[in-house]
Amino acid sequence: AQKVTQAQTEISVVEKEDVTLDCVYETRDTTYYLFWYKQPPSGELVFLIRRNSFDEQNEISGRYSWNFQKSTSSFNFTITASQVVDSAVYFCALSEVLSSGNTGKLIFGQGTTLQVKP
Amino acid sequence: NAGVMQNPRHLVRRRGQEARLRCSPVKGHSHVYWYRQLPEEGLKFMVYLQKENIIDESGMPKERFSAEFPKEGPSILRIQQVVRGDSAAYFCASSPARGTDTQYFGPGTRLTVL
């Protein structure tokens, strides 16, 4: 069975601190996708990144970076120099790839609530 | 640059009434997914549809819930005889025709059952 675990329920940091959100996944598939989404207080879900199982290169986008390690089944997310606007719930998700080649359902972790204090 | 549209954004129903939630995918997207976010819980998959077909409904409750994605028009998630436990945020996502791409989410419909 597929599963995503975000062990950190809540994290509180002071502005300008770096923070890492952990994500560990379980799957028997050899081909899969991993995602991070952000849910700000306004409630919508904002796509941040998609990574396929064959691409283990780390990625950096501005203050955001992601560390994908297949050996430990982890896909961690780091925010450098956090800002108040980063306060949100962050979800890690895993998707299966169906026999048709299409992406199936997303399996979400429970989410990590990040509070960045001024 | 129209993203996924959902309406209504907020819906209030009394127990026993019907709720209809609409989702218009990104233009050109033919795959639609519905998810539910219950209070204090994460997001749970409900159903995956392509035009006129249900591909995966493994997350749909067996009774009172149905979904469709007709050839023309938005996808509809229908909840009959709502109960208080149906109160949640319902999110729709869409992905392009290939279906191997990212799912982009709408703003959600917050359903409150009185």
PDB file of C-alpha atoms in Angstrom, chain B residues 14 19 28 39 54 67 81 83 93 96-97 99 110:
ATOM      1  CA  ARG B  14     -29.677  21.309   6.038  1.00  0.00           C
ATOM      2  CA  ALA B  19     -25.521  19.274  -2.412  1.00  0.00           C
ATOM      3  CA  GLY B  28      -7.824  21.690 -22.389  1.00  0.00           C
ATOM      4  CA  PRO B  39     -11.745  19.051   9.656  1.00  0.00           C
ATOM      5  CA  ILE B  54     -15.243   7.160 -14.116  1.00  0.00           C
ATOM      6  CA  ALA B  67     -19.800  12.114  -9.641  1.00  0.00           C
ATOM      7  CA  GLN B  81     -29.383  13.473   1.798  1.00  0.00           C
ATOM      8  CA  VAL B  83     -25.503  14.565   6.992  1.00  0.00           C
ATOM      9  CA  ALA B  93      -8.111  19.106  -9.503  1.00  0.00           C
ATOM     10  CA  PRO B  96      -3.978  17.612 -19.108  1.00  0.00           C
ATOM     11  CA  ALA B  97      -5.038  15.027 -21.639  1.00  0.00           C
ATOM     12  CA  GLY B  99      -2.802  12.556 -17.505  1.00  0.00           C
ATOM     13  CA  ARG B 110     -16.691  24.565   1.748  1.00  0.00           C
TER      14      ARG B 110
END
